[in-house]
Amino acid sequence: MREKIEQLKKNIEQFKADTLQQLEEFRVRTLGKKGELTAIFEEFKNVAPEQKKEFGRLLNEVKNLILEKLKSQKESFDAVETVSGIADKTLPANADSIGSRHPISLAKNEILEIFARLGFTVADGPEIEDDWHVFSALNFPPDHPARDMQDTFFIEQNPDILLRTHTSSIQVRVMEKQKPPIRVVCPGRVFRNEAISARAHCIFHQVEGLYIDKNVSFADMKQTLLYFAREMFGENTKIRLRPSFFPFTEPSAEMDVSCKICGGKGCNICKHTGWLEVLGCGIVDPNVLEASGINSKEYTGFAFGMGIERLAMLKWQIKDLRLYFENDVRFLEQFQSVI
Ligand code: PHE
């Protein structure tokens, strides 16, 4: 222990920081929770009682040495700053780099804001879910392929527990708790057992929406989604609805928006169709309303769901979905915004 103390003392005496960061690292390395001095203090507990006094003194000496070193080095940095003129208060300040929001957050915030203008509130729910909220309450038959391990991540010990594959599970939770009228959007992270590629990932993000009230019709849905598309992609955007299938909606549709890159004439991005698929939607199946305790004779509603990655790809022409997850600053820096 004596040797360790001597060695540490030597290191401290020799230490000289070139940058403030090095000085901070030095502080953490010596005094931090896992620091060298902290470790020796731990050993001190086992020192024989008659030696405690001597070692105690030695340790305190080292500690003071570190504190002095930190102080003197810090002062020398301050002095350098003054000499080189950085402390001249009349100079314009260096703009701090404040980072930027992730494109997924930007797109999500924009989507939520658009729906907020139509009176939709935001609801949240757990990522680890049970079968009921992800599948059964949403009218998935017992043998539906989405319930397969190939598509869904299950917890091994208990097949009732899984990672949600869509945020429709939040909508079920809202319907169980709240009486209509309901107008919510549910953003969140979802998980599907997919091979990772430029177009697919096993983790991605969705915003799903639900509107339930008396006399809600397909036309209400269409108008709501048209408003959304125009706000998100520009006022000249057109939409088209193609028939589709989801267990929880009937009728169901897939919505395309006119390609904003080529204005509908056809280009690489829209694969020369002039249209881009952006979301799934439909009139909530009465079975789904009933499963959550809502009277389907009295109420109707529509629902929709979209992948945020995909929308952001279309909005900013991002070609590879993996870029979202790599956290490469050169990519992230391109998304400056205050939202
Ligand atoms: N839950 C669907 C999905 O994850 C999207 C959707 C939501 C479709 C609501 C229709 C209505 O793909």
PDB file of C-alpha atoms in Angstrom, residues 33-212:
ATOM      1  CA  LYS A  33     -15.654   6.892  -7.710  1.00  0.00           C
ATOM      2  CA  LYS A  34     -13.385   4.390  -9.392  1.00  0.00           C
ATOM      3  CA  GLY A  35     -10.311   6.614  -9.023  1.00  0.00           C
ATOM      4  CA  GLU A  36      -6.879   5.528  -7.856  1.00  0.00           C
ATOM      5  CA  LEU A  37      -7.003   7.369  -4.558  1.00  0.00           C
ATOM      6  CA  THR A  38     -10.513   6.171  -3.869  1.00  0.00           C
ATOM      7  CA  ALA A  39      -9.267   2.605  -4.373  1.00  0.00           C
ATOM      8  CA  ILE A  40      -6.474   3.101  -1.839  1.00  0.00           C
ATOM      9  CA  PHE A  41      -8.941   4.569   0.626  1.00  0.00           C
ATOM     10  CA  GLU A  42     -10.894   1.307   0.258  1.00  0.00           C
ATOM     11  CA  GLU A  43      -7.759  -0.688   1.206  1.00  0.00           C
ATOM     12  CA  PHE A  44      -7.241   1.616   4.159  1.00  0.00           C
ATOM     13  CA  LYS A  45     -10.156  -0.121   5.876  1.00  0.00           C
ATOM     14  CA  ASN A  46      -7.994  -3.240   6.247  1.00  0.00           C
ATOM     15  CA  VAL A  47      -4.923  -1.511   7.664  1.00  0.00           C
ATOM     16  CA  ALA A  48      -3.842  -2.661  11.136  1.00  0.00           C
ATOM     17  CA  PRO A  49      -5.051  -0.241  13.845  1.00  0.00           C
ATOM     18  CA  GLU A  50      -1.564   0.770  14.931  1.00  0.00           C
ATOM     19  CA  GLN A  51      -0.723   1.810  11.363  1.00  0.00           C
ATOM     20  CA  LYS A  52      -3.921   3.683  10.727  1.00  0.00           C
ATOM     21  CA  LYS A  53      -2.554   6.999  11.933  1.00  0.00           C
ATOM     22  CA  GLU A  54       0.468   6.962   9.659  1.00  0.00           C
ATOM     23  CA  PHE A  55      -1.410   5.806   6.569  1.00  0.00           C
ATOM     24  CA  GLY A  56      -4.212   8.212   7.266  1.00  0.00           C
ATOM     25  CA  ARG A  57      -1.752  11.085   7.250  1.00  0.00           C
ATOM     26  CA  LEU A  58      -0.137   9.840   4.030  1.00  0.00           C
ATOM     27  CA  LEU A  59      -3.461   9.516   2.271  1.00  0.00           C
ATOM     28  CA  ASN A  60      -4.554  12.979   3.296  1.00  0.00           C
ATOM     29  CA  GLU A  61      -1.302  14.356   2.010  1.00  0.00           C
ATOM     30  CA  VAL A  62      -1.891  12.760  -1.370  1.00  0.00           C
ATOM     31  CA  LYS A  63      -5.411  14.044  -1.479  1.00  0.00           C
ATOM     32  CA  ASN A  64      -4.269  17.594  -0.767  1.00  0.00           C
ATOM     33  CA  LEU A  65      -1.616  17.211  -3.405  1.00  0.00           C
ATOM     34  CA  ILE A  66      -4.262  16.344  -5.969  1.00  0.00           C
ATOM     35  CA  LEU A  67      -6.474  19.238  -4.945  1.00  0.00           C
ATOM     36  CA  GLU A  68      -3.578  21.661  -5.174  1.00  0.00           C
ATOM     37  CA  LYS A  69      -2.616  20.313  -8.548  1.00  0.00           C
ATOM     38  CA  LEU A  70      -6.160  20.744  -9.845  1.00  0.00           C
ATOM     39  CA  LYS A  71      -6.288  24.290  -8.542  1.00  0.00           C
ATOM     40  CA  SER A  72      -2.925  25.418  -9.850  1.00  0.00           C
ATOM     41  CA  GLN A  73      -3.436  23.877 -13.268  1.00  0.00           C
ATOM     42  CA  LYS A  74      -6.891  25.399 -13.534  1.00  0.00           C
ATOM     43  CA  GLU A  75      -5.439  28.808 -12.689  1.00  0.00           C
ATOM     44  CA  SER A  76      -2.788  28.432 -15.332  1.00  0.00           C
ATOM     45  CA  PHE A  77      -5.487  27.763 -17.911  1.00  0.00           C
ATOM     46  CA  ASP A  78      -7.424  30.833 -16.812  1.00  0.00           C
ATOM     47  CA  ALA A  79      -4.245  32.892 -17.056  1.00  0.00           C
ATOM     48  CA  VAL A  80      -3.512  31.631 -20.562  1.00  0.00           C
ATOM     49  CA  GLU A  81      -6.984  32.594 -21.605  1.00  0.00           C
ATOM     50  CA  THR A  82      -6.511  36.128 -20.371  1.00  0.00           C
ATOM     51  CA  VAL A  83      -3.119  36.508 -22.006  1.00  0.00           C
ATOM     52  CA  SER A  84      -4.329  35.264 -25.351  1.00  0.00           C
ATOM     53  CA  GLY A  85      -7.229  37.662 -25.184  1.00  0.00           C
ATOM     54  CA  ILE A  86     -10.050  35.116 -25.002  1.00  0.00           C
ATOM     55  CA  ALA A  87     -11.237  36.704 -21.808  1.00  0.00           C
ATOM     56  CA  ASP A  88     -11.702  40.054 -23.533  1.00  0.00           C
ATOM     57  CA  LYS A  89     -15.334  40.670 -22.737  1.00  0.00           C
ATOM     58  CA  THR A  90     -15.828  43.008 -25.673  1.00  0.00           C
ATOM     59  CA  LEU A  91     -15.166  40.265 -28.191  1.00  0.00           C
ATOM     60  CA  PRO A  92     -18.149  38.493 -29.709  1.00  0.00           C
ATOM     61  CA  ALA A  93     -18.743  35.190 -27.965  1.00  0.00           C
ATOM     62  CA  ASN A  94     -17.909  31.907 -29.622  1.00  0.00           C
ATOM     63  CA  ALA A  95     -21.173  30.341 -30.636  1.00  0.00           C
ATOM     64  CA  ASP A  96     -21.591  27.124 -28.682  1.00  0.00           C
ATOM     65  CA  SER A  97     -22.336  24.142 -30.757  1.00  0.00           C
ATOM     66  CA  ILE A  98     -25.658  23.024 -29.315  1.00  0.00           C
ATOM     67  CA  GLY A  99     -26.149  19.847 -31.262  1.00  0.00           C
ATOM     68  CA  SER A 100     -29.188  19.121 -33.360  1.00  0.00           C
ATOM     69  CA  ARG A 101     -32.310  17.070 -33.025  1.00  0.00           C
ATOM     70  CA  HIS A 102     -32.410  13.628 -34.539  1.00  0.00           C
ATOM     71  CA  PRO A 103     -34.356  13.545 -37.820  1.00  0.00           C
ATOM     72  CA  ILE A 104     -36.734  10.978 -36.317  1.00  0.00           C
ATOM     73  CA  SER A 105     -37.545  13.396 -33.489  1.00  0.00           C
ATOM     74  CA  LEU A 106     -37.995  16.233 -35.956  1.00  0.00           C
ATOM     75  CA  ALA A 107     -40.362  14.240 -38.139  1.00  0.00           C
ATOM     76  CA  LYS A 108     -42.247  12.926 -35.102  1.00  0.00           C
ATOM     77  CA  ASN A 109     -42.671  16.424 -33.647  1.00  0.00           C
ATOM     78  CA  GLU A 110     -43.890  17.733 -36.956  1.00  0.00           C
ATOM     79  CA  ILE A 111     -46.462  14.939 -37.292  1.00  0.00           C
ATOM     80  CA  LEU A 112     -47.696  15.433 -33.723  1.00  0.00           C
ATOM     81  CA  GLU A 113     -47.974  19.183 -34.237  1.00  0.00           C
ATOM     82  CA  ILE A 114     -50.053  18.787 -37.353  1.00  0.00           C
ATOM     83  CA  PHE A 115     -52.489  16.504 -35.547  1.00  0.00           C
ATOM     84  CA  ALA A 116     -52.472  18.760 -32.475  1.00  0.00           C
ATOM     85  CA  ARG A 117     -53.925  21.480 -34.700  1.00  0.00           C
ATOM     86  CA  LEU A 118     -56.852  19.137 -35.353  1.00  0.00           C
ATOM     87  CA  GLY A 119     -57.356  18.535 -31.640  1.00  0.00           C
ATOM     88  CA  PHE A 120     -55.511  15.214 -31.279  1.00  0.00           C
ATOM     89  CA  THR A 121     -53.784  14.668 -27.943  1.00  0.00           C
ATOM     90  CA  VAL A 122     -50.738  12.451 -27.469  1.00  0.00           C
ATOM     91  CA  ALA A 123     -50.788   9.122 -25.614  1.00  0.00           C
ATOM     92  CA  ASP A 124     -47.918   6.895 -24.554  1.00  0.00           C
ATOM     93  CA  GLY A 125     -47.688   3.226 -23.592  1.00  0.00           C
ATOM     94  CA  PRO A 126     -45.235   0.430 -22.755  1.00  0.00           C
ATOM     95  CA  GLU A 127     -42.815  -1.077 -25.291  1.00  0.00           C
ATOM     96  CA  ILE A 128     -43.012  -4.445 -23.577  1.00  0.00           C
ATOM     97  CA  GLU A 129     -46.593  -5.514 -24.061  1.00  0.00           C
ATOM     98  CA  ASP A 130     -48.912  -8.471 -23.697  1.00  0.00           C
ATOM     99  CA  ASP A 131     -50.682 -10.428 -26.405  1.00  0.00           C
ATOM    100  CA  TRP A 132     -54.026  -8.803 -25.625  1.00  0.00           C
ATOM    101  CA  HIS A 133     -53.007  -5.204 -26.336  1.00  0.00           C
ATOM    102  CA  VAL A 134     -50.915  -5.963 -29.430  1.00  0.00           C
ATOM    103  CA  PHE A 135     -53.017  -8.690 -31.053  1.00  0.00           C
ATOM    104  CA  SER A 136     -56.148 -10.106 -29.411  1.00  0.00           C
ATOM    105  CA  ALA A 137     -57.929  -6.837 -28.661  1.00  0.00           C
ATOM    106  CA  LEU A 138     -57.180  -5.777 -32.231  1.00  0.00           C
ATOM    107  CA  ASN A 139     -59.046  -8.680 -33.774  1.00  0.00           C
ATOM    108  CA  PHE A 140     -55.999 -10.698 -34.861  1.00  0.00           C
ATOM    109  CA  PRO A 141     -57.124 -14.315 -35.303  1.00  0.00           C
ATOM    110  CA  PRO A 142     -55.116 -16.845 -33.231  1.00  0.00           C
ATOM    111  CA  ASP A 143     -53.252 -18.132 -36.276  1.00  0.00           C
ATOM    112  CA  HIS A 144     -52.387 -14.758 -37.813  1.00  0.00           C
ATOM    113  CA  PRO A 145     -48.821 -14.735 -39.181  1.00  0.00           C
ATOM    114  CA  ALA A 146     -47.886 -11.591 -37.209  1.00  0.00           C
ATOM    115  CA  ARG A 147     -48.173 -13.729 -34.108  1.00  0.00           C
ATOM    116  CA  ASP A 148     -45.352 -15.848 -35.448  1.00  0.00           C
ATOM    117  CA  MET A 149     -41.842 -15.669 -33.952  1.00  0.00           C
ATOM    118  CA  GLN A 150     -40.662 -14.737 -37.426  1.00  0.00           C
ATOM    119  CA  ASP A 151     -42.358 -11.376 -37.106  1.00  0.00           C
ATOM    120  CA  THR A 152     -42.578 -10.729 -33.410  1.00  0.00           C
ATOM    121  CA  PHE A 153     -40.041 -10.753 -30.584  1.00  0.00           C
ATOM    122  CA  PHE A 154     -41.427 -12.812 -27.730  1.00  0.00           C
ATOM    123  CA  ILE A 155     -39.991 -13.208 -24.272  1.00  0.00           C
ATOM    124  CA  GLU A 156     -38.786 -16.797 -24.154  1.00  0.00           C
ATOM    125  CA  GLN A 157     -40.174 -17.724 -20.755  1.00  0.00           C
ATOM    126  CA  ASN A 158     -43.627 -16.367 -21.450  1.00  0.00           C
ATOM    127  CA  PRO A 159     -45.237 -16.210 -24.899  1.00  0.00           C
ATOM    128  CA  ASP A 160     -47.814 -13.760 -23.565  1.00  0.00           C
ATOM    129  CA  ILE A 161     -45.141 -11.091 -23.246  1.00  0.00           C
ATOM    130  CA  LEU A 162     -43.661  -9.487 -26.344  1.00  0.00           C
ATOM    131  CA  LEU A 163     -42.166  -6.332 -27.785  1.00  0.00           C
ATOM    132  CA  ARG A 164     -44.954  -4.324 -29.399  1.00  0.00           C
ATOM    133  CA  THR A 165     -44.979  -4.564 -33.187  1.00  0.00           C
ATOM    134  CA  HIS A 166     -47.091  -1.433 -33.596  1.00  0.00           C
ATOM    135  CA  THR A 167     -48.295   1.411 -31.404  1.00  0.00           C
ATOM    136  CA  SER A 168     -51.915   0.363 -31.962  1.00  0.00           C
ATOM    137  CA  SER A 169     -51.424  -1.254 -28.547  1.00  0.00           C
ATOM    138  CA  ILE A 170     -51.496   2.256 -27.043  1.00  0.00           C
ATOM    139  CA  GLN A 171     -54.794   2.916 -28.771  1.00  0.00           C
ATOM    140  CA  VAL A 172     -56.278  -0.158 -27.098  1.00  0.00           C
ATOM    141  CA  ARG A 173     -55.089   1.137 -23.735  1.00  0.00           C
ATOM    142  CA  VAL A 174     -56.678   4.524 -24.434  1.00  0.00           C
ATOM    143  CA  MET A 175     -60.002   2.934 -25.454  1.00  0.00           C
ATOM    144  CA  GLU A 176     -60.015   0.826 -22.291  1.00  0.00           C
ATOM    145  CA  LYS A 177     -59.541   3.868 -20.080  1.00  0.00           C
ATOM    146  CA  GLN A 178     -61.324   6.668 -21.853  1.00  0.00           C
ATOM    147  CA  LYS A 179     -64.886   7.126 -23.055  1.00  0.00           C
ATOM    148  CA  PRO A 180     -65.456   8.542 -26.575  1.00  0.00           C
ATOM    149  CA  PRO A 181     -65.023  11.056 -28.033  1.00  0.00           C
ATOM    150  CA  ILE A 182     -61.415   9.986 -28.440  1.00  0.00           C
ATOM    151  CA  ARG A 183     -58.892  11.798 -30.566  1.00  0.00           C
ATOM    152  CA  VAL A 184     -55.319  10.620 -29.945  1.00  0.00           C
ATOM    153  CA  VAL A 185     -52.023  10.110 -31.690  1.00  0.00           C
ATOM    154  CA  CYS A 186     -49.621   7.512 -30.320  1.00  0.00           C
ATOM    155  CA  PRO A 187     -45.951   7.878 -31.151  1.00  0.00           C
ATOM    156  CA  GLY A 188     -43.406   5.266 -30.142  1.00  0.00           C
ATOM    157  CA  ARG A 189     -40.735   2.723 -30.848  1.00  0.00           C
ATOM    158  CA  VAL A 190     -41.799  -0.637 -32.270  1.00  0.00           C
ATOM    159  CA  PHE A 191     -40.038  -3.921 -32.893  1.00  0.00           C
ATOM    160  CA  ARG A 192     -40.272  -6.510 -35.644  1.00  0.00           C
ATOM    161  CA  ASN A 193     -38.109  -9.502 -36.304  1.00  0.00           C
ATOM    162  CA  GLU A 194     -36.764  -8.329 -39.669  1.00  0.00           C
ATOM    163  CA  ALA A 195     -33.354  -8.575 -41.273  1.00  0.00           C
ATOM    164  CA  ILE A 196     -31.659  -5.170 -41.214  1.00  0.00           C
ATOM    165  CA  SER A 197     -31.247  -3.545 -44.626  1.00  0.00           C
ATOM    166  CA  ALA A 198     -31.437  -0.138 -46.286  1.00  0.00           C
ATOM    167  CA  ARG A 199     -35.245  -0.395 -46.233  1.00  0.00           C
ATOM    168  CA  ALA A 200     -36.001  -2.328 -43.052  1.00  0.00           C
ATOM    169  CA  HIS A 201     -34.864  -2.446 -39.453  1.00  0.00           C
ATOM    170  CA  CYS A 202     -35.904  -4.507 -36.463  1.00  0.00           C
ATOM    171  CA  ILE A 203     -36.492  -1.296 -34.490  1.00  0.00           C
ATOM    172  CA  PHE A 204     -38.382   1.627 -35.924  1.00  0.00           C
ATOM    173  CA  HIS A 205     -40.858   4.322 -34.938  1.00  0.00           C
ATOM    174  CA  GLN A 206     -44.514   4.891 -35.614  1.00  0.00           C
ATOM    175  CA  VAL A 207     -47.213   7.438 -35.073  1.00  0.00           C
ATOM    176  CA  GLU A 208     -50.657   5.922 -35.031  1.00  0.00           C
ATOM    177  CA  GLY A 209     -53.886   7.846 -34.648  1.00  0.00           C
ATOM    178  CA  LEU A 210     -57.413   7.078 -33.489  1.00  0.00           C
ATOM    179  CA  TYR A 211     -60.619   9.079 -33.746  1.00  0.00           C
ATOM    180  CA  ILE A 212     -63.811   7.747 -32.183  1.00  0.00           C
TER     181      ILE A 212
END
